[in-house]
Amino acid sequence: MNAKQKILSYLSKTSGYNTLTVKQAQKMFKIKNVGARIDELRKDGYSIYTNTRKLADGRKVTFYRLGTPSKKVVSAGFQVLRSMGVNTFA
């Protein structure tokens, strides 16, 4: 599996934790540029969200999760396509 497939597989799990930090991805999958792989997955159409949590000691941890796009996000995408002259349901 390539780096994108490893990330997607991990985020797609239905049991246990299905969120992934940059440190976790680097350690588990030996991926150097995690953000670039996440960006590629987003461009491939996956809704990967970035969330930040503040820990008890004040540090912030950023993690990724796979989600379902809201109707508002899908609508915005269609509006952009239409503005580019793309007929989405032809």
Short mmCIF file of C-alpha atoms in Angstrom, two decimals:
data_model
loop_
_atom_site.label_atom_id
_atom_site.label_comp_id
_atom_site.label_asym_id
_atom_site.label_seq_id
_atom_site.Cartn_x
_atom_site.Cartn_y
_atom_site.Cartn_z
CA MET A 1 0.00 0.00 0.00
CA ASN A 2 1.17 3.53 -0.69
CA ALA A 3 1.06 6.33 1.89
CA LYS A 4 -2.36 7.63 0.82
CA GLN A 5 -3.88 4.16 0.99
CA LYS A 6 -2.45 3.60 4.47
CA ILE A 7 -3.89 6.86 5.76
CA LEU A 8 -7.28 6.24 4.15
CA SER A 9 -7.42 2.69 5.49
CA TYR A 10 -6.64 3.91 9.01
CA LEU A 11 -9.19 6.73 8.88
CA SER A 12 -11.84 4.34 7.48
CA LYS A 13 -11.71 1.95 10.44
CA THR A 14 -15.08 1.24 12.01
CA SER A 15 -13.77 0.10 15.39
CA GLY A 16 -11.36 1.73 17.78
CA TYR A 17 -9.90 5.15 17.15
CA ASN A 18 -10.16 6.41 13.59
CA THR A 19 -8.42 9.75 14.05
CA LEU A 20 -4.82 10.31 13.12
CA THR A 21 -2.25 12.89 14.18
CA VAL A 22 0.77 13.84 12.10
CA LYS A 23 3.08 12.23 14.67
CA GLN A 24 1.09 8.99 14.58
CA ALA A 25 1.19 8.83 10.77
CA GLN A 26 4.90 9.54 10.72
CA LYS A 27 5.61 6.86 13.30
CA MET A 28 3.20 4.14 12.10
CA PHE A 29 3.52 4.56 8.35
CA LYS A 30 6.92 6.29 7.98
CA ILE A 31 5.29 9.19 6.09
CA LYS A 32 7.31 12.39 6.09
CA ASN A 33 4.85 14.89 4.58
CA VAL A 34 1.51 13.84 6.05
CA GLY A 35 -0.19 17.13 5.15
CA ALA A 36 0.59 16.62 1.47
CA ARG A 37 -0.92 13.12 1.50
CA ILE A 38 -4.05 14.45 3.27
CA ASP A 39 -4.32 17.20 0.63
CA GLU A 40 -4.07 14.59 -2.15
CA LEU A 41 -6.84 12.54 -0.54
CA ARG A 42 -9.02 15.63 -0.31
CA LYS A 43 -8.40 16.33 -4.00
CA ASP A 44 -9.42 12.73 -4.67
CA GLY A 45 -12.80 13.58 -3.13
CA TYR A 46 -12.46 12.36 0.46
CA SER A 47 -13.86 14.59 3.21
CA ILE A 48 -11.00 14.68 5.67
CA TYR A 49 -11.48 17.14 8.48
CA THR A 50 -8.81 18.74 10.62
CA ASN A 51 -9.66 19.12 14.30
CA THR A 52 -7.66 20.62 17.16
CA ARG A 53 -7.99 19.77 20.84
CA LYS A 54 -6.38 21.41 23.81
CA LEU A 55 -4.83 18.96 26.26
CA ALA A 56 -4.94 19.34 30.04
CA ASP A 57 -1.35 20.62 30.06
CA GLY A 58 -2.23 23.38 27.59
CA ARG A 59 -0.69 21.83 24.47
CA LYS A 60 -2.74 21.66 21.30
CA VAL A 61 -3.04 18.45 19.30
CA THR A 62 -4.24 18.50 15.70
CA PHE A 63 -5.71 15.37 14.20
CA TYR A 64 -7.43 14.25 11.01
CA ARG A 65 -10.69 12.35 10.67
CA LEU A 66 -12.72 11.07 7.74
CA GLY A 67 -16.24 12.46 7.60
CA THR A 68 -19.26 13.09 5.45
CA PRO A 69 -19.50 16.47 3.74
CA SER A 70 -22.41 18.67 4.71
CA LYS A 71 -25.03 19.66 2.15
CA LYS A 72 -23.60 23.17 2.25
CA VAL A 73 -20.15 21.94 1.22
CA VAL A 74 -21.55 19.79 -1.61
CA SER A 75 -23.68 22.71 -2.81
CA ALA A 76 -20.66 25.02 -2.82
CA GLY A 77 -18.74 22.50 -4.91
CA PHE A 78 -21.51 22.30 -7.47
CA GLN A 79 -21.72 26.10 -7.64
CA VAL A 80 -18.00 26.31 -8.39
CA LEU A 81 -18.31 23.68 -11.11
CA ARG A 82 -21.25 25.50 -12.68
CA SER A 83 -19.33 28.79 -12.61
CA MET A 84 -16.60 27.00 -14.58
CA GLY A 85 -19.15 25.90 -17.19
CA VAL A 86 -19.25 22.26 -16.11
CA ASN A 87 -22.67 20.64 -16.47
CA THR A 88 -22.69 18.38 -13.43
CA PHE A 89 -25.69 16.21 -14.29
CA ALA A 90 -25.53 15.98 -18.06
#
